[in-house]
Amino acid sequence: MYDLFFSKFNEKVSLTSEEEATIKAYLTPKKLRKKQYLLQEGDPCKHIAFVSKGVLREYSVDENGNEHIFQFAPEGWTISDLYSFLTGEAASYNIDAIEDAELVLISKSANEELLKVSPKYETYTRLQLTGAYLAMQKRITSLISLPLDERYTNFISLYPEIVQRVPQHMIASFMGLKPETLSRVRKKIAANK
Amino acid sequence: MPYQKQTIMKIKQTIAVIGATGNMGSAISKSLSKGNYKLLLCANEQDKVQTLVQQIKLQNSSADVEAVDCSTEASWEADIIILALPYEAEKEVAEKIREMANQKIVISIANPLNSSYNGLVTAADTSAAEELQKLLPNSKVIKAFNTTFAADFTTPVIDGKQVDAFVAGNDEDALQTVSELVTTAGFNPIVAGNLSVSRTLESMQLLLIQLGIKYNYNWLAGWKILHH
């Protein structure tokens, strides 16, 4: 249940079995079904979720009802509305499951306790946040400066297996494109191969 | 500490009711099915659970309720776990759900009565709820629904007064969440204090049961604190 969580953790900071047990006591195992919400816009984000199995997505909905996907989280990824989690204010995003999912949740109080009792958890968190910041920087640069075909190629290298697992319209939404535009880009790339 | 009504969450919380087909389990399940919850009902007898699910859906077609045949699986999916079990059965179930109940709210409804209903089997310095907390050290055990009879759930207002329902536990957020469940069930929630207050709450129900037998309250009775 926690295998992937701790193997990813150990890639960043290596833990003894005692340290692992200490951290484990603060984790919440949670199953989510396809289409079930983990977070709804307007509610406070109470957990950081690590995905052990399945795929989650984080998105906002505009006034016309269009969904704008901000992040996908397949196995090994972490997902939350960080602003809401940290401030306790209402979330601006929804998070739901694209496939049946198994999660490891860290609640706000568990996170605060872990930061106190486990220096290695603090290091892990810092590395996680740094990684997320760099990923965001890349995503913004890609959005504002790269040609579409390159953005799509970047997407595939970032989420290699996502392309097979989620519908095309969600990938278009993640890239900020209309589904027709994405389809044109994919044809162009296929023709150039 | 007064119970403060918070803004209601949009998200549907998942509740596993273990022992859903008993008197209390089915009363709790039926009343919570009216709220914004997904209910996963577990019990040993599958046909009885299925019947209960049908009954609930017949009364309320929009109820989000289903039978799950494994308490471990239901607890894994749940945000909140209600052990609607007699005190003697808690230990065995606690073993099964311990891992999945980590950091989750687990509601103890049990009154540890002896077989002749004239005393408690627990020692004076503990309670059913505290014993459950020892079995589930990383869960947020909350005492609730132990001072309400099953019949009170269909009649939460008796003699013109809304029955009080006491809630005890050590985690503030969990107390809030459970108070909301109590409100959904139609009772007036009163946060009584930390988990050790369960000793008093369990003794209160022993008294009410004894009085009920003596004065023939017919299992429709409850506690109400009168105050200005």
Tab-separated table of C-alpha atoms in Angstrom:
chain	number	residue	atom	x	y	z
A	1	MET	CA	0.000	0.000	0.000
A	2	TYR	CA	2.838	2.365	0.878
A	3	ASP	CA	5.528	0.697	-1.256
A	4	LEU	CA	5.624	3.230	-4.070
A	5	PHE	CA	5.345	6.149	-1.653
A	6	PHE	CA	8.400	5.022	0.286
A	7	SER	CA	10.393	4.012	-2.773
A	8	LYS	CA	9.874	7.527	-4.206
A	9	PHE	CA	10.655	9.005	-0.793
A	10	ASN	CA	13.884	6.988	-0.569
A	11	GLU	CA	14.932	8.226	-4.013
A	12	LYS	CA	15.024	11.710	-2.500
A	13	VAL	CA	15.945	11.015	1.126
A	14	SER	CA	16.831	7.584	2.390
A	15	LEU	CA	14.989	6.365	5.489
A	16	THR	CA	15.763	3.739	8.092
A	17	SER	CA	12.956	1.289	8.834
A	18	GLU	CA	12.251	3.093	12.144
A	19	GLU	CA	11.954	6.437	10.358
A	20	GLU	CA	9.658	4.812	7.824
A	21	ALA	CA	7.437	3.486	10.635
A	22	THR	CA	7.304	6.932	12.252
A	23	ILE	CA	6.170	8.541	9.006
A	24	LYS	CA	3.722	5.728	8.218
A	25	ALA	CA	1.737	6.440	11.379
A	26	TYR	CA	0.747	9.830	9.895
A	27	LEU	CA	-0.379	8.595	6.484
A	28	THR	CA	-3.970	7.985	5.415
A	29	PRO	CA	-4.659	5.193	2.911
A	30	LYS	CA	-7.549	6.074	0.604
A	31	LYS	CA	-9.230	4.520	-2.407
A	32	LEU	CA	-10.981	6.679	-4.959
A	33	ARG	CA	-13.221	5.476	-7.761
A	34	LYS	CA	-13.123	6.712	-11.331
A	35	LYS	CA	-14.802	10.167	-11.555
A	36	GLN	CA	-14.917	10.518	-7.769
A	37	TYR	CA	-13.679	13.829	-6.358
A	38	LEU	CA	-10.799	14.189	-3.965
A	39	LEU	CA	-11.335	17.951	-3.826
A	40	GLN	CA	-14.066	20.267	-5.047
A	41	GLU	CA	-13.597	23.932	-5.844
A	42	GLY	CA	-14.823	26.027	-2.920
A	43	ASP	CA	-13.945	23.445	-0.246
A	44	PRO	CA	-10.657	23.781	1.612
A	45	CYS	CA	-7.951	21.388	0.383
A	46	LYS	CA	-7.345	19.172	3.412
A	47	HIS	CA	-4.822	16.713	1.985
A	48	ILE	CA	-1.772	16.294	-0.158
A	49	ALA	CA	-2.318	13.144	-2.212
A	50	PHE	CA	0.349	10.767	-3.429
A	51	VAL	CA	-0.875	8.458	-6.212
A	52	SER	CA	0.039	4.775	-5.707
A	53	LYS	CA	-2.265	3.541	-8.446
A	54	GLY	CA	-4.443	5.196	-11.112
A	55	VAL	CA	-4.467	8.728	-12.516
A	56	LEU	CA	-5.857	11.914	-10.994
A	57	ARG	CA	-6.294	15.307	-12.584
A	58	GLU	CA	-6.543	18.828	-11.194
A	59	TYR	CA	-8.621	21.361	-13.096
A	60	SER	CA	-10.621	24.549	-12.920
A	61	VAL	CA	-13.954	25.164	-14.606
A	62	ASP	CA	-14.568	28.497	-16.345
A	63	GLU	CA	-17.847	30.407	-16.495
A	64	ASN	CA	-18.802	28.612	-19.720
A	65	GLY	CA	-18.331	25.218	-18.060
A	66	ASN	CA	-15.066	24.447	-19.858
A	67	GLU	CA	-12.530	22.425	-17.894
A	68	HIS	CA	-8.923	23.594	-17.816
A	69	ILE	CA	-6.570	20.870	-16.653
A	70	PHE	CA	-3.669	22.170	-14.628
A	71	GLN	CA	-2.039	18.849	-13.738
A	72	PHE	CA	-2.233	15.110	-14.266
A	73	ALA	CA	-0.971	12.815	-11.513
A	74	PRO	CA	-0.241	9.215	-12.485
A	75	GLU	CA	1.521	6.699	-10.209
A	76	GLY	CA	4.330	8.220	-8.194
A	77	TRP	CA	3.064	11.803	-8.517
A	78	THR	CA	1.753	14.105	-5.833
A	79	ILE	CA	-1.267	16.355	-6.244
A	80	SER	CA	-3.044	19.043	-4.188
A	81	ASP	CA	-4.269	22.624	-4.327
A	82	LEU	CA	-1.223	23.851	-2.478
A	83	TYR	CA	-2.440	27.411	-1.933
A	84	SER	CA	-5.641	26.179	-0.302
A	85	PHE	CA	-3.781	23.483	1.658
A	86	LEU	CA	-1.354	26.009	3.119
A	87	THR	CA	-3.779	28.870	3.776
A	88	GLY	CA	-6.965	26.954	4.596
A	89	GLU	CA	-8.844	29.122	2.100
A	90	ALA	CA	-11.300	27.766	-0.460
A	91	ALA	CA	-9.716	25.746	-3.261
A	92	SER	CA	-9.840	27.116	-6.807
A	93	TYR	CA	-9.382	23.668	-8.348
A	94	ASN	CA	-11.161	20.352	-8.505
A	95	ILE	CA	-9.246	17.088	-8.214
A	96	ASP	CA	-10.826	13.846	-9.386
A	97	ALA	CA	-9.867	10.366	-10.529
A	98	ILE	CA	-9.617	9.530	-14.236
A	99	GLU	CA	-9.107	5.877	-13.292
A	100	ASP	CA	-9.844	3.970	-10.071
A	101	ALA	CA	-7.092	5.087	-7.754
A	102	GLU	CA	-5.205	4.190	-4.590
A	103	LEU	CA	-3.801	7.139	-2.714
A	104	VAL	CA	-1.631	7.969	0.263
A	105	LEU	CA	-2.981	11.144	1.850
A	106	ILE	CA	-1.195	13.531	4.171
A	107	SER	CA	-3.566	15.774	6.097
A	108	LYS	CA	-2.728	19.305	7.119
A	109	SER	CA	-2.269	18.331	10.758
A	110	ALA	CA	-0.230	15.237	9.816
A	111	ASN	CA	1.963	17.423	7.587
A	112	GLU	CA	2.555	19.894	10.418
A	113	GLU	CA	3.370	17.113	12.885
A	114	LEU	CA	5.676	15.350	10.419
A	115	LEU	CA	7.579	18.570	9.789
A	116	LYS	CA	8.184	18.735	13.545
A	117	VAL	CA	9.098	15.103	14.226
A	118	SER	CA	10.969	14.151	11.068
A	119	PRO	CA	13.805	16.288	9.669
A	120	LYS	CA	13.960	13.910	6.698
A	121	TYR	CA	10.313	14.596	5.935
A	122	GLU	CA	11.149	18.292	5.916
A	123	THR	CA	13.954	17.657	3.418
A	124	TYR	CA	11.628	15.517	1.313
A	125	THR	CA	9.009	18.282	1.316
A	126	ARG	CA	11.571	20.879	0.288
A	127	LEU	CA	12.747	18.717	-2.607
A	128	GLN	CA	9.157	18.045	-3.630
A	129	LEU	CA	8.320	21.751	-3.639
A	130	THR	CA	11.478	22.656	-5.526
A	131	GLY	CA	10.664	20.014	-8.117
A	132	ALA	CA	7.113	21.294	-8.454
A	133	TYR	CA	8.368	24.858	-8.874
A	134	LEU	CA	10.803	23.856	-11.611
A	135	ALA	CA	8.121	21.828	-13.382
A	136	MET	CA	5.786	24.811	-13.248
A	137	GLN	CA	8.499	27.090	-14.650
A	138	LYS	CA	9.023	24.689	-17.543
A	139	ARG	CA	5.314	24.448	-18.180
A	140	ILE	CA	4.887	28.215	-18.298
A	141	THR	CA	7.893	28.686	-20.572
A	142	SER	CA	6.578	25.990	-22.837
A	143	LEU	CA	3.103	27.582	-22.915
A	144	ILE	CA	4.278	31.077	-23.746
A	145	SER	CA	7.209	30.432	-26.016
A	146	LEU	CA	7.308	27.074	-27.769
A	147	PRO	CA	5.678	26.035	-31.023
A	148	LEU	CA	2.747	23.655	-30.639
A	149	ASP	CA	4.445	20.531	-31.973
A	150	GLU	CA	7.310	20.983	-29.542
A	151	ARG	CA	4.880	21.528	-26.664
A	152	TYR	CA	3.177	18.265	-27.539
A	153	THR	CA	6.484	16.394	-27.731
A	154	ASN	CA	7.414	17.840	-24.327
A	155	PHE	CA	4.102	16.711	-22.951
A	156	ILE	CA	4.701	13.157	-24.138
A	157	SER	CA	8.132	13.064	-22.569
A	158	LEU	CA	6.765	14.453	-19.275
A	159	TYR	CA	3.839	12.046	-19.110
A	160	PRO	CA	4.838	9.132	-21.395
A	161	GLU	CA	2.034	6.787	-20.390
A	162	ILE	CA	-0.687	9.416	-19.895
A	163	VAL	CA	-1.265	9.730	-23.631
A	164	GLN	CA	-2.526	6.136	-23.712
A	165	ARG	CA	-4.587	6.446	-20.566
A	166	VAL	CA	-6.578	9.668	-20.840
A	167	PRO	CA	-8.923	10.908	-23.545
A	168	GLN	CA	-7.484	13.308	-26.120
A	169	HIS	CA	-9.800	16.156	-25.105
A	170	MET	CA	-8.177	16.169	-21.640
A	171	ILE	CA	-4.714	16.390	-23.151
A	172	ALA	CA	-5.935	19.284	-25.302
A	173	SER	CA	-7.312	20.931	-22.161
A	174	PHE	CA	-3.969	20.476	-20.352
A	175	MET	CA	-2.182	22.116	-23.278
A	176	GLY	CA	-4.688	24.937	-23.493
A	177	LEU	CA	-5.831	23.868	-26.971
A	178	LYS	CA	-9.115	22.989	-28.635
A	179	PRO	CA	-9.343	19.232	-29.372
A	180	GLU	CA	-9.355	19.994	-33.147
A	181	THR	CA	-6.113	21.931	-32.830
A	182	LEU	CA	-4.434	19.111	-30.906
A	183	SER	CA	-5.545	16.626	-33.519
A	184	ARG	CA	-3.963	18.816	-36.271
A	185	VAL	CA	-0.701	19.012	-34.270
A	186	ARG	CA	-0.602	15.238	-33.840
A	187	LYS	CA	-1.169	14.704	-37.583
A	188	LYS	CA	1.602	17.121	-38.394
A	189	ILE	CA	4.027	15.330	-36.064
A	190	ALA	CA	3.037	11.935	-37.480
A	191	ALA	CA	3.561	13.217	-41.077
A	192	ASN	CA	7.049	14.549	-40.237
A	193	LYS	CA	8.267	11.248	-38.783
B	1	MET	CA	-16.626	23.986	23.875
B	2	PRO	CA	-19.767	24.716	21.862
B	3	TYR	CA	-20.368	23.051	18.542
B	4	GLN	CA	-20.121	25.587	15.758
B	5	LYS	CA	-21.807	24.964	12.485
B	6	GLN	CA	-19.273	25.290	9.705
B	7	THR	CA	-19.829	25.946	6.060
B	8	ILE	CA	-21.007	22.692	4.580
B	9	MET	CA	-18.475	20.992	2.342
B	10	LYS	CA	-19.403	20.345	-1.251
B	11	ILE	CA	-17.515	17.090	-1.390
B	12	LYS	CA	-19.365	13.905	-0.563
B	13	GLN	CA	-17.631	12.082	2.265
B	14	THR	CA	-17.567	8.302	2.250
B	15	ILE	CA	-18.744	6.542	5.394
B	16	ALA	CA	-18.289	2.832	6.060
B	17	VAL	CA	-20.868	1.421	8.470
B	18	ILE	CA	-19.579	-1.856	9.869
B	19	GLY	CA	-22.330	-3.898	11.437
B	20	ALA	CA	-24.905	-2.085	9.300
B	21	THR	CA	-27.681	-4.646	9.705
B	22	GLY	CA	-27.975	-4.461	13.500
B	23	ASN	CA	-30.610	-2.281	15.199
B	24	MET	CA	-28.271	0.665	15.603
B	25	GLY	CA	-26.378	0.083	12.357
B	26	SER	CA	-29.477	0.128	10.211
B	27	ALA	CA	-30.966	3.115	12.074
B	28	ILE	CA	-27.732	5.082	11.592
B	29	SER	CA	-27.442	4.050	7.935
B	30	LYS	CA	-31.019	5.022	7.142
B	31	SER	CA	-30.727	8.420	8.771
B	32	LEU	CA	-27.316	9.298	7.308
B	33	SER	CA	-28.483	8.315	3.813
B	34	LYS	CA	-30.397	11.620	3.788
B	35	GLY	CA	-27.145	13.578	3.996
B	36	ASN	CA	-24.394	14.350	1.487
B	37	TYR	CA	-22.613	11.060	2.109
B	38	LYS	CA	-21.683	7.943	0.228
B	39	LEU	CA	-22.488	4.984	2.467
B	40	LEU	CA	-20.720	1.643	2.278
B	41	LEU	CA	-22.616	-0.896	4.337
B	42	CYS	CA	-20.890	-3.971	5.750
B	43	ALA	CA	-22.209	-6.871	7.784
B	44	ASN	CA	-21.712	-10.595	8.033
B	45	GLU	CA	-25.004	-11.525	6.404
B	46	GLN	CA	-24.892	-10.357	2.787
B	47	ASP	CA	-28.595	-10.917	2.065
B	48	LYS	CA	-29.535	-8.690	5.015
B	49	VAL	CA	-27.190	-5.927	3.823
B	50	GLN	CA	-28.695	-6.099	0.334
B	51	THR	CA	-32.195	-5.846	1.805
B	52	LEU	CA	-31.167	-2.796	3.816
B	53	VAL	CA	-29.686	-1.139	0.714
B	54	GLN	CA	-32.963	-1.774	-1.145
B	55	GLN	CA	-35.000	-0.360	1.748
B	56	ILE	CA	-32.912	2.808	1.867
B	57	LYS	CA	-33.132	3.331	-1.888
B	58	LEU	CA	-36.882	2.748	-1.814
B	59	GLN	CA	-37.268	5.513	0.781
B	60	ASN	CA	-34.833	7.853	-0.940
B	61	SER	CA	-33.977	7.114	-4.556
B	62	SER	CA	-31.113	9.604	-4.579
B	63	ALA	CA	-29.369	7.926	-1.626
B	64	ASP	CA	-25.780	6.974	-2.449
B	65	VAL	CA	-25.544	3.646	-0.682
B	66	GLU	CA	-24.171	0.227	-1.468
B	67	ALA	CA	-23.231	-3.059	0.131
B	68	VAL	CA	-19.544	-3.922	0.450
B	69	ASP	CA	-18.762	-7.433	1.623
B	70	CYS	CA	-15.402	-6.718	3.223
B	71	SER	CA	-14.840	-4.374	6.173
B	72	THR	CA	-11.186	-3.885	5.222
B	73	GLU	CA	-12.075	-2.827	1.674
B	74	ALA	CA	-14.868	-0.504	2.887
B	75	SER	CA	-12.519	1.091	5.419
B	76	TRP	CA	-9.897	1.668	2.740
B	77	GLU	CA	-12.389	3.633	0.684
B	78	ALA	CA	-13.948	5.437	3.632
B	79	ASP	CA	-13.165	8.831	5.153
B	80	ILE	CA	-15.159	7.954	8.265
B	81	ILE	CA	-15.743	4.507	9.772
B	82	ILE	CA	-18.657	3.752	12.077
B	83	LEU	CA	-18.337	0.616	14.178
B	84	ALA	CA	-21.995	-0.214	14.784
B	85	LEU	CA	-21.025	-3.259	16.772
B	86	PRO	CA	-21.416	-4.564	20.288
B	87	TYR	CA	-18.395	-3.954	22.505
B	88	GLU	CA	-17.369	-7.646	22.407
B	89	ALA	CA	-17.088	-7.572	18.597
B	90	GLU	CA	-14.919	-4.452	18.345
B	91	LYS	CA	-11.585	-6.126	18.947
B	92	GLU	CA	-11.831	-8.580	16.047
B	93	VAL	CA	-12.983	-5.895	13.588
B	94	ALA	CA	-10.348	-3.448	14.816
B	95	GLU	CA	-7.652	-5.947	13.802
B	96	LYS	CA	-9.112	-6.170	10.298
B	97	ILE	CA	-9.413	-2.450	9.700
B	98	ARG	CA	-6.419	-1.141	11.656
B	99	GLU	CA	-4.208	-0.445	8.673
B	100	MET	CA	-6.960	1.160	6.551
B	101	ALA	CA	-8.268	3.222	9.467
B	102	ASN	CA	-4.918	4.957	9.950
B	103	GLN	CA	-5.528	8.691	10.600
B	104	LYS	CA	-9.262	8.263	9.920
B	105	ILE	CA	-12.244	9.036	12.111
B	106	VAL	CA	-13.599	5.870	13.743
B	107	ILE	CA	-16.875	6.253	15.617
B	108	SER	CA	-17.475	4.055	18.638
B	109	ILE	CA	-21.175	3.679	19.452
B	110	ALA	CA	-20.829	0.750	21.857
B	111	ASN	CA	-22.033	0.625	25.450
B	112	PRO	CA	-20.093	-2.134	27.212
B	113	LEU	CA	-23.073	-3.524	29.156
B	114	ASN	CA	-22.938	-6.812	30.993
B	115	SER	CA	-25.392	-9.534	30.043
B	116	SER	CA	-27.894	-8.622	32.748
B	117	TYR	CA	-27.892	-4.902	31.836
B	118	ASN	CA	-27.052	-3.847	35.392
B	119	GLY	CA	-23.440	-2.822	34.981
B	120	LEU	CA	-20.554	-2.247	32.603
B	121	VAL	CA	-17.878	-4.826	31.775
B	122	THR	CA	-15.184	-2.158	31.469
B	123	ALA	CA	-13.113	-1.037	34.459
B	124	ALA	CA	-13.945	2.313	36.069
B	125	ASP	CA	-10.802	3.957	34.704
B	126	THR	CA	-11.582	3.249	31.044
B	127	SER	CA	-14.412	3.030	28.502
B	128	ALA	CA	-15.315	1.159	25.325
B	129	ALA	CA	-14.114	4.158	23.303
B	130	GLU	CA	-10.742	4.339	25.062
B	131	GLU	CA	-10.259	0.581	24.634
B	132	LEU	CA	-10.961	1.003	20.906
B	133	GLN	CA	-8.440	3.849	20.750
B	134	LYS	CA	-5.807	1.482	22.200
B	135	LEU	CA	-6.602	-1.010	19.423
B	136	LEU	CA	-6.460	1.725	16.759
B	137	PRO	CA	-3.653	3.977	18.013
B	138	ASN	CA	-3.344	6.026	14.810
B	139	SER	CA	-7.063	6.562	14.282
B	140	LYS	CA	-9.204	9.423	15.537
B	141	VAL	CA	-11.651	7.554	17.749
B	142	ILE	CA	-14.796	9.516	18.522
B	143	LYS	CA	-17.599	8.482	20.844
B	144	ALA	CA	-21.019	9.228	19.352
B	145	PHE	CA	-24.514	7.780	19.028
B	146	ASN	CA	-24.130	5.768	22.256
B	147	THR	CA	-26.698	7.830	24.155
B	148	THR	CA	-29.374	7.500	21.471
B	149	PHE	CA	-31.557	4.405	21.044
B	150	ALA	CA	-32.203	3.002	17.570
B	151	ALA	CA	-35.849	4.129	17.747
B	152	ASP	CA	-34.748	7.720	18.411
B	153	PHE	CA	-33.377	7.949	14.872
B	154	THR	CA	-36.879	7.822	13.404
B	155	THR	CA	-38.166	10.071	16.221
B	156	PRO	CA	-35.327	12.449	17.124
B	157	VAL	CA	-37.842	14.884	18.583
B	158	ILE	CA	-39.558	13.369	21.640
B	159	ASP	CA	-42.282	15.170	23.562
B	160	GLY	CA	-41.555	18.293	21.524
B	161	LYS	CA	-37.854	18.330	22.376
B	162	GLN	CA	-34.955	17.502	20.095
B	163	VAL	CA	-32.854	14.754	21.647
B	164	ASP	CA	-29.274	15.734	22.547
B	165	ALA	CA	-26.498	13.492	21.248
B	166	PHE	CA	-23.145	13.661	22.984
B	167	VAL	CA	-19.854	13.494	21.139
B	168	ALA	CA	-16.452	12.946	22.763
B	169	GLY	CA	-12.953	12.731	21.361
B	170	ASN	CA	-9.458	14.199	21.280
B	171	ASP	CA	-9.306	15.705	17.776
B	172	GLU	CA	-11.014	19.050	17.142
B	173	ASP	CA	-11.606	18.562	13.417
B	174	ALA	CA	-12.933	15.064	13.944
B	175	LEU	CA	-15.349	16.327	16.623
B	176	GLN	CA	-16.660	18.920	14.138
B	177	THR	CA	-17.089	16.354	11.394
B	178	VAL	CA	-18.929	13.941	13.675
B	179	SER	CA	-21.107	16.755	15.040
B	180	GLU	CA	-22.217	17.338	11.456
B	181	LEU	CA	-23.167	13.654	11.154
B	182	VAL	CA	-25.177	13.945	14.349
B	183	THR	CA	-26.968	16.991	12.941
B	184	THR	CA	-27.754	15.110	9.719
B	185	ALA	CA	-29.243	12.314	11.836
B	186	GLY	CA	-31.630	14.870	13.357
B	187	PHE	CA	-30.135	15.183	16.838
B	188	ASN	CA	-28.682	18.154	18.676
B	189	PRO	CA	-24.930	17.535	18.916
B	190	ILE	CA	-23.141	18.438	22.146
B	191	VAL	CA	-19.372	18.087	22.271
B	192	ALA	CA	-18.901	16.697	25.775
B	193	GLY	CA	-15.121	16.690	25.986
B	194	ASN	CA	-12.153	14.472	25.325
B	195	LEU	CA	-12.350	10.721	24.806
B	196	SER	CA	-12.209	9.875	28.531
B	197	VAL	CA	-15.621	11.572	28.928
B	198	SER	CA	-16.882	8.410	27.174
B	199	ARG	CA	-16.823	6.761	30.621
B	200	THR	CA	-19.581	9.129	31.739
B	201	LEU	CA	-21.475	8.854	28.443
B	202	GLU	CA	-21.446	5.061	28.567
B	203	SER	CA	-22.610	5.104	32.199
B	204	MET	CA	-25.368	7.567	31.305
B	205	GLN	CA	-26.739	5.101	28.807
B	206	LEU	CA	-26.538	2.275	31.312
B	207	LEU	CA	-28.720	4.413	33.578
B	208	LEU	CA	-31.162	5.255	30.785
B	209	ILE	CA	-31.482	1.563	29.864
B	210	GLN	CA	-32.134	0.611	33.477
B	211	LEU	CA	-34.715	3.364	33.854
B	212	GLY	CA	-36.255	2.393	30.540
B	213	ILE	CA	-36.758	-1.151	31.764
B	214	LYS	CA	-38.064	-0.016	35.151
B	215	TYR	CA	-40.502	2.604	33.852
B	216	ASN	CA	-41.238	1.058	30.466
B	217	TYR	CA	-39.968	3.855	28.184
B	218	ASN	CA	-40.304	1.336	25.340
B	219	TRP	CA	-36.785	2.200	24.004
B	220	LEU	CA	-37.960	5.602	22.874
B	221	ALA	CA	-36.141	7.903	25.264
B	222	GLY	CA	-33.180	10.227	25.243
B	223	TRP	CA	-31.199	12.847	27.075
B	224	LYS	CA	-31.936	16.551	26.977
B	225	ILE	CA	-30.006	19.178	28.862
B	226	LEU	CA	-32.253	22.025	29.921
B	227	HIS	CA	-30.523	25.336	30.090
B	228	HIS	CA	-31.302	28.987	29.606
